[in-house]
Coordinates of C-alpha atoms in Angstrom, one line a residue:
M1352 CA -77.2 -34.4 -3.5
V1353 CA -73.5 -33.8 -3.0
F1354 CA -72.8 -35.0 -6.6
A1355 CA -75.5 -32.6 -7.9
R1356 CA -74.0 -29.7 -6.0
L1357 CA -70.5 -30.6 -7.2
T1358 CA -71.7 -30.8 -10.8
S1359 CA -73.4 -27.4 -10.4
L1360 CA -70.1 -25.9 -9.1
V1361 CA -68.1 -27.4 -11.9
S1362 CA -70.6 -25.9 -14.4
I1363 CA -70.4 -22.5 -12.8
A1364 CA -66.6 -22.7 -12.9
L1365 CA -66.6 -23.7 -16.5
I1366 CA -68.9 -20.9 -17.5
A1367 CA -66.7 -18.4 -15.6
S1368 CA -63.6 -19.8 -17.3
Q1369 CA -65.2 -19.5 -20.8
A1370 CA -66.3 -15.9 -20.0
A1371 CA -62.8 -15.0 -18.9
G1372 CA -61.4 -16.6 -22.1
A1373 CA -63.8 -14.7 -24.2
A1374 CA -62.7 -11.5 -22.6
L1375 CA -59.1 -12.3 -23.2
T1376 CA -59.7 -12.9 -26.9
K1377 CA -61.9 -9.9 -27.5
R1378 CA -61.1 -8.2 -30.8
V1379 CA -60.9 -4.5 -31.6
T1380 CA -62.1 -3.1 -34.9
C1381 CA -59.9 -0.2 -36.1
S1382 CA -61.1 2.9 -38.0
T1383 CA -59.6 1.4 -41.1
G1384 CA -61.8 -1.6 -40.7
H1385 CA -59.0 -4.0 -39.7
V1386 CA -59.6 -6.2 -36.7
T1387 CA -56.8 -6.7 -34.2
A1388 CA -56.2 -8.0 -30.7
D1389 CA -55.2 -4.7 -29.2
A1390 CA -56.2 -1.1 -30.0
A1391 CA -52.5 -0.1 -29.9
C1392 CA -51.9 -2.1 -33.1
C1393 CA -54.5 -0.1 -35.2
K1394 CA -51.9 2.6 -36.1
L1395 CA -49.8 -0.1 -37.7
F1396 CA -52.1 -1.2 -40.5
P1397 CA -51.6 2.0 -42.7
I1398 CA -47.9 1.7 -41.9
V1399 CA -47.8 -1.9 -43.2
D1400 CA -49.3 -0.7 -46.5
Q1401 CA -46.8 2.1 -46.7
I1402 CA -43.9 -0.2 -46.1
Q1403 CA -45.2 -2.6 -48.7
Q1404 CA -45.4 0.1 -51.3
D1405 CA -42.3 2.2 -50.5
L1406 CA -39.9 -0.5 -49.5
F1407 CA -41.1 -3.8 -51.1
D1408 CA -42.4 -2.6 -54.4
G1409 CA -46.0 -3.4 -53.6
G1410 CA -45.3 -6.7 -51.9
E1411 CA -42.4 -8.4 -53.7
C1412 CA -40.0 -11.1 -52.4
G1413 CA -37.0 -9.4 -53.8
E1414 CA -33.7 -8.0 -52.7
E1415 CA -35.3 -5.6 -50.2
A1416 CA -37.3 -8.3 -48.5
H1417 CA -34.3 -10.5 -48.2
S1418 CA -32.2 -7.7 -46.9
A1419 CA -34.8 -6.6 -44.3
L1420 CA -34.7 -10.1 -42.8
R1421 CA -30.9 -10.0 -42.7
L1422 CA -30.9 -6.6 -41.1
A1423 CA -33.3 -7.8 -38.3
F1424 CA -30.9 -10.6 -37.5
H1425 CA -27.8 -8.4 -37.5
D1426 CA -29.6 -5.9 -35.3
A1427 CA -30.9 -8.3 -32.7
I1428 CA -28.0 -10.7 -32.3
G1429 CA -25.8 -8.0 -30.8
F1430 CA -26.9 -9.1 -27.4
S1431 CA -25.8 -11.3 -24.5
I1432 CA -27.9 -13.0 -21.9
H1433 CA -24.9 -12.3 -19.6
G1434 CA -24.9 -8.6 -20.3
G1435 CA -22.1 -6.4 -21.5
K1436 CA -23.2 -6.2 -25.2
G1437 CA -25.8 -4.3 -27.1
G1438 CA -29.5 -3.7 -26.6
G1439 CA -30.7 -6.6 -28.8
A1440 CA -33.7 -6.0 -31.1
D1441 CA -33.7 -2.2 -30.6
G1442 CA -33.0 -0.9 -34.1
S1443 CA -29.5 0.4 -33.2
I1444 CA -28.2 -0.8 -36.6
L1445 CA -30.6 1.6 -38.3
V1446 CA -29.8 4.8 -36.4
F1447 CA -26.2 4.2 -35.4
N1448 CA -25.5 2.9 -38.9
A1449 CA -22.2 4.9 -39.3
T1450 CA -20.8 2.8 -36.4
E1451 CA -22.4 -0.6 -37.0
E1452 CA -21.9 -0.6 -40.8
S1453 CA -18.2 -0.4 -40.2
F1454 CA -18.2 -3.8 -38.6
H1455 CA -16.8 -6.5 -41.0
A1456 CA -19.7 -8.8 -40.5
N1457 CA -22.1 -6.0 -41.6
G1458 CA -20.7 -5.7 -45.1
G1459 CA -23.4 -4.7 -47.5
I1460 CA -25.8 -3.6 -44.8
D1461 CA -25.4 0.1 -45.9
D1462 CA -27.6 -0.6 -48.9
I1463 CA -30.6 -1.7 -46.9
T1464 CA -30.2 0.9 -44.1
S1465 CA -30.0 3.7 -46.6
R1466 CA -33.1 2.3 -48.4
Q1467 CA -35.0 1.9 -45.1
F1468 CA -34.1 5.1 -43.4
P1469 CA -36.3 7.6 -45.2
V1470 CA -39.3 5.3 -45.0
F1471 CA -38.6 4.8 -41.3
Q1472 CA -38.6 8.6 -40.7
E1473 CA -42.0 8.9 -42.4
T1474 CA -43.7 6.3 -40.2
G1475 CA -43.1 7.8 -36.8
L1476 CA -42.1 4.4 -35.4
T1477 CA -39.1 3.8 -33.2
P1478 CA -36.1 2.3 -35.0
G1479 CA -36.6 -1.1 -33.5
D1480 CA -40.3 -1.3 -34.2
F1481 CA -39.8 -0.2 -37.8
L1482 CA -36.9 -2.5 -38.5
H1483 CA -38.5 -5.7 -37.1
L1484 CA -41.9 -4.9 -38.6
A1485 CA -40.3 -4.5 -42.0
A1486 CA -38.6 -7.8 -41.6
A1487 CA -41.9 -9.6 -40.8
I1488 CA -43.6 -7.9 -43.7
G1489 CA -40.8 -8.6 -46.2
T1490 CA -40.7 -12.2 -45.2
S1491 CA -44.5 -12.5 -45.7
N1492 CA -44.0 -11.6 -49.3
C1493 CA -42.1 -14.8 -50.0
A1494 CA -44.4 -17.8 -50.8
G1495 CA -44.1 -20.6 -48.3
A1496 CA -42.8 -18.4 -45.5
P1497 CA -44.3 -18.5 -42.0
R1498 CA -46.4 -15.6 -40.8
L1499 CA -43.9 -14.1 -38.4
K1500 CA -45.0 -12.6 -35.1
F1501 CA -44.5 -8.9 -34.4
F1502 CA -44.3 -7.3 -31.0
F1503 CA -44.8 -3.5 -30.7
G1504 CA -43.5 -0.9 -28.3
R1505 CA -39.7 -0.8 -28.3
P1506 CA -38.0 2.3 -26.9
A1507 CA -35.4 4.1 -29.0
P1508 CA -31.9 2.5 -28.8
L1509 CA -29.4 4.1 -26.5
A1510 CA -26.2 3.1 -28.2
P1511 CA -24.8 1.0 -31.0
A1512 CA -24.1 -2.7 -30.5
P1513 CA -20.5 -3.7 -30.1
D1514 CA -18.4 -5.3 -32.9
L1515 CA -17.9 -9.0 -33.1
T1516 CA -21.4 -10.1 -32.2
V1517 CA -22.6 -11.2 -35.6
P1518 CA -21.4 -14.7 -36.7
E1519 CA -19.5 -14.7 -40.0
P1520 CA -19.2 -17.3 -42.7
T1521 CA -15.5 -17.7 -41.9
D1522 CA -16.2 -18.7 -38.3
S1523 CA -15.9 -22.2 -37.0
V1524 CA -19.0 -24.1 -35.9
T1525 CA -17.8 -24.0 -32.3
S1526 CA -17.5 -20.2 -32.5
I1527 CA -20.9 -19.8 -34.2
L1528 CA -22.7 -22.0 -31.7
A1529 CA -21.0 -20.2 -28.8
R1530 CA -22.1 -16.8 -30.1
F1531 CA -25.7 -18.0 -30.4
A1532 CA -25.6 -19.6 -26.9
D1533 CA -24.3 -16.3 -25.5
A1534 CA -27.4 -14.6 -27.0
G1535 CA -29.6 -17.4 -25.5
F1536 CA -30.1 -19.7 -28.5
S1537 CA -29.6 -23.5 -28.6
A1538 CA -27.9 -25.3 -31.5
R1539 CA -31.4 -26.3 -32.7
E1540 CA -32.5 -22.7 -32.7
A1541 CA -29.4 -21.6 -34.5
V1542 CA -30.0 -24.0 -37.3
A1543 CA -33.7 -22.9 -37.4
L1544 CA -32.6 -19.3 -37.9
L1545 CA -30.4 -20.4 -40.8
S1546 CA -33.7 -21.2 -42.6
S1547 CA -33.6 -17.6 -43.6
H1548 CA -30.9 -18.5 -46.1
T1549 CA -33.6 -20.0 -48.3
I1550 CA -34.4 -16.5 -49.5
A1551 CA -30.9 -15.0 -48.9
A1552 CA -28.1 -13.9 -51.2
A1553 CA -24.5 -12.8 -50.9
D1554 CA -23.5 -9.3 -52.0
T1555 CA -20.0 -8.8 -50.6
I1556 CA -18.3 -12.2 -50.3
D1557 CA -17.5 -11.9 -54.0
P1558 CA -18.3 -8.3 -55.0
T1559 CA -18.1 -9.2 -58.7
I1560 CA -21.4 -11.2 -58.4
P1561 CA -23.8 -9.3 -56.1
G1562 CA -27.1 -10.9 -55.3
T1563 CA -25.8 -14.5 -55.6
P1564 CA -28.4 -16.8 -54.0
F1565 CA -27.8 -19.7 -51.6
D1566 CA -30.2 -22.0 -53.3
S1567 CA -32.0 -22.5 -56.6
T1568 CA -35.4 -21.3 -55.4
V1569 CA -34.5 -18.0 -53.8
G1570 CA -38.0 -16.5 -54.4
T1571 CA -39.7 -19.1 -52.2
F1572 CA -39.3 -19.9 -48.6
D1573 CA -38.8 -23.7 -48.9
T1574 CA -36.3 -26.3 -47.6
Q1575 CA -34.3 -26.3 -50.8
V1576 CA -31.3 -24.7 -49.2
F1577 CA -31.0 -27.6 -46.7
L1578 CA -30.8 -30.0 -49.6
E1579 CA -28.4 -28.1 -51.8
V1580 CA -25.9 -27.3 -49.1
L1581 CA -25.4 -31.1 -48.8
L1582 CA -24.8 -31.6 -52.6
N1583 CA -21.2 -32.2 -53.6
G1584 CA -19.6 -28.9 -54.9
S1585 CA -17.6 -28.5 -58.0
L1586 CA -17.3 -24.8 -58.8
F1587 CA -17.1 -21.2 -57.6
P1588 CA -19.8 -18.9 -59.0
G1589 CA -17.6 -15.9 -59.5
N1590 CA -14.0 -14.8 -59.4
G1591 CA -12.5 -17.9 -57.8
S1592 CA -12.4 -18.8 -54.2
Q1593 CA -13.2 -16.1 -51.7
A1594 CA -13.0 -16.0 -47.9
G1595 CA -16.3 -17.4 -46.5
E1596 CA -17.3 -19.5 -49.5
V1597 CA -16.7 -23.1 -50.5
L1598 CA -17.3 -25.0 -53.8
S1599 CA -20.9 -24.8 -55.0
P1600 CA -22.9 -27.5 -56.9
L1601 CA -24.6 -25.0 -59.3
H1602 CA -23.6 -22.2 -61.6
G1603 CA -24.8 -18.9 -60.1
E1604 CA -25.2 -20.3 -56.6
M1605 CA -23.0 -19.5 -53.6
R1606 CA -22.3 -21.9 -50.7
L1607 CA -21.3 -20.3 -47.4
Q1608 CA -18.4 -22.0 -45.6
S1609 CA -20.4 -21.8 -42.3
D1610 CA -23.5 -23.5 -43.8
F1611 CA -21.3 -26.2 -45.3
L1612 CA -19.7 -26.9 -42.0
I1613 CA -22.9 -26.7 -39.9
A1614 CA -24.6 -29.1 -42.2
R1615 CA -21.8 -31.7 -41.6
D1616 CA -20.9 -31.1 -38.0
P1617 CA -21.9 -34.0 -35.6
R1618 CA -23.6 -31.4 -33.3
T1619 CA -25.8 -30.0 -36.0
A1620 CA -25.9 -32.4 -39.0
C1621 CA -29.1 -34.1 -38.1
L1622 CA -30.8 -30.8 -37.1
W1623 CA -29.9 -29.7 -40.7
Q1624 CA -30.9 -32.9 -42.5
E1625 CA -34.3 -33.3 -40.8
K1626 CA -35.6 -30.1 -42.4
I1627 CA -35.1 -31.4 -45.9
N1628 CA -38.6 -31.6 -47.5
N1629 CA -40.2 -31.0 -44.1
Q1630 CA -41.7 -27.6 -44.7
A1631 CA -43.9 -27.7 -41.5
L1632 CA -40.9 -28.4 -39.3
M1633 CA -38.8 -25.7 -40.8
L1634 CA -41.5 -23.1 -40.6
S1635 CA -42.5 -23.9 -37.0
E1636 CA -38.9 -23.8 -35.8
F1637 CA -38.0 -20.7 -37.7
K1638 CA -41.1 -18.8 -36.5
A1639 CA -40.4 -19.8 -32.9
A1640 CA -36.7 -18.8 -33.1
M1641 CA -37.6 -15.5 -34.9
S1642 CA -40.2 -14.7 -32.2
K1643 CA -37.4 -15.0 -29.6
L1644 CA -34.9 -13.1 -31.7
Q1645 CA -37.0 -10.1 -32.3
V1646 CA -37.6 -9.5 -28.5
L1647 CA -34.0 -9.8 -27.3
G1648 CA -33.4 -7.2 -24.8
Q1649 CA -37.0 -5.9 -24.9
K1650 CA -39.9 -6.0 -22.5
N1651 CA -43.5 -4.9 -22.0
L1652 CA -44.2 -5.3 -25.8
V1653 CA -47.7 -5.6 -27.3
D1654 CA -48.4 -8.6 -29.5
C1655 CA -49.5 -7.0 -32.9
S1656 CA -48.8 -10.1 -35.0
D1657 CA -52.2 -9.8 -36.7
V1658 CA -50.9 -6.8 -38.7
V1659 CA -48.4 -9.0 -40.5
P1660 CA -49.7 -10.1 -44.0
V1661 CA -50.4 -13.8 -44.5
P1662 CA -47.9 -15.4 -46.9
K1663 CA -48.9 -17.7 -49.7
T1664 CA -48.5 -21.3 -49.0
L1665 CA -46.5 -23.9 -50.9
S1666 CA -47.6 -27.4 -51.8
G1667 CA -45.7 -30.4 -53.0
S1668 CA -42.2 -31.6 -52.5
I1669 CA -38.9 -30.0 -53.2
K1670 CA -36.7 -31.7 -55.8
Y1671 CA -33.1 -32.2 -56.7
P1672 CA -31.9 -29.6 -59.2
A1673 CA -31.7 -31.0 -62.8
S1674 CA -28.9 -33.5 -63.3
F1675 CA -28.6 -34.2 -59.5
S1676 CA -29.7 -37.2 -57.4
Q1677 CA -29.0 -38.7 -54.0
S1678 CA -25.7 -40.0 -55.3
D1679 CA -24.5 -36.4 -55.2
V1680 CA -25.4 -35.9 -51.6
D1681 CA -22.8 -35.7 -48.9
I1682 CA -24.8 -37.3 -46.1
A1683 CA -23.5 -36.4 -42.7
C1684 CA -26.4 -37.6 -40.5
T1685 CA -26.7 -41.4 -40.5
D1686 CA -29.2 -41.5 -37.6
L1687 CA -32.1 -40.4 -39.8
P1688 CA -33.3 -41.8 -43.2
F1689 CA -32.5 -39.4 -46.1
P1690 CA -35.7 -38.3 -47.8
S1691 CA -36.6 -39.7 -51.2
L1692 CA -36.8 -36.9 -53.7
A1693 CA -37.5 -36.6 -57.5
T1694 CA -35.2 -34.6 -59.8
V1695 CA -36.2 -31.6 -62.0
A1696 CA -36.0 -32.6 -65.6
G1697 CA -33.5 -31.1 -68.0
P1698 CA -29.8 -30.0 -67.9
A1699 CA -28.1 -28.6 -64.8
P1700 CA -29.4 -25.0 -64.3
T1701 CA -27.6 -21.7 -63.9
I1702 CA -29.2 -19.7 -61.1
P1703 CA -29.8 -16.0 -61.8
P1704 CA -29.0 -13.3 -59.3
V1705 CA -31.7 -12.0 -57.0
P1706 CA -33.8 -9.4 -58.8
G1707 CA -32.9 -5.8 -57.7
S1708 CA -29.4 -6.6 -56.6

């Protein structure tokens, strides 16, 4: 009898729990026909379409998409968990652009802020919401990317972020890790955020070659950058050696000094190497780190992640660029086995600039 009563109580509790869970996951159908987790997100679906059309040429993984992701990082990282720095992911870099564009680390940011500003004004969003929504949308246009989360409801920024909060390619690994730690990120999270370099390019390190990519598959969000940063370098892609770059393995590709050092530093080498040909690991860690980055300094936001488009997936393994093999790898992590990879057939390639640069 006691057992029967206990079973009944457990059943009632389970039913109540399931009902509560169903209530928590109740969906809202917007007037546009989109379904979302919160009615506050409904206004964003037309804005997503507008941003795709007016900023990303209908949904391309081009220069604007790459720059939008860069802008989100430069905006949010101006923050300290100890206080005394900027407001974090508040969009200050967009509206206080005259101040923040003058910072050395923000060279080239003026192109994307000037491109985004008129679109931002049309949407009616706050600067922070627009900027970080645009970054999530632009990233989704790149095949292989994670579907980034987006949180809605940032207030307008109060002031520009201070200078010297964005890590630079000329900085030491110690300095870079310290800056990330000051913003609340571990070394693992710092390396995860550098996954963005798979679709990134340099515009100002060598101004004679704008749009120079960091890996040979800049149009896809894959682990190729983690492999190619470890290949032995032999050339500079442009007008000789510039501050912030080191020898590259491929014509048309730039290798950042900071990436080179982080990939070989004892504190981060294995964190770097373990992502090679491990798409799932790279995506999960990058998505988690970006979710943390885009809410720095913010609170009471609504999760509107379901407005972000779903990226195309990638299948198969990455490969060594043509003419390269494991004998060309500068292996810095001996605690993990190096992945076995095939090589693209043909002669060594020349990597073209990012379209639209």
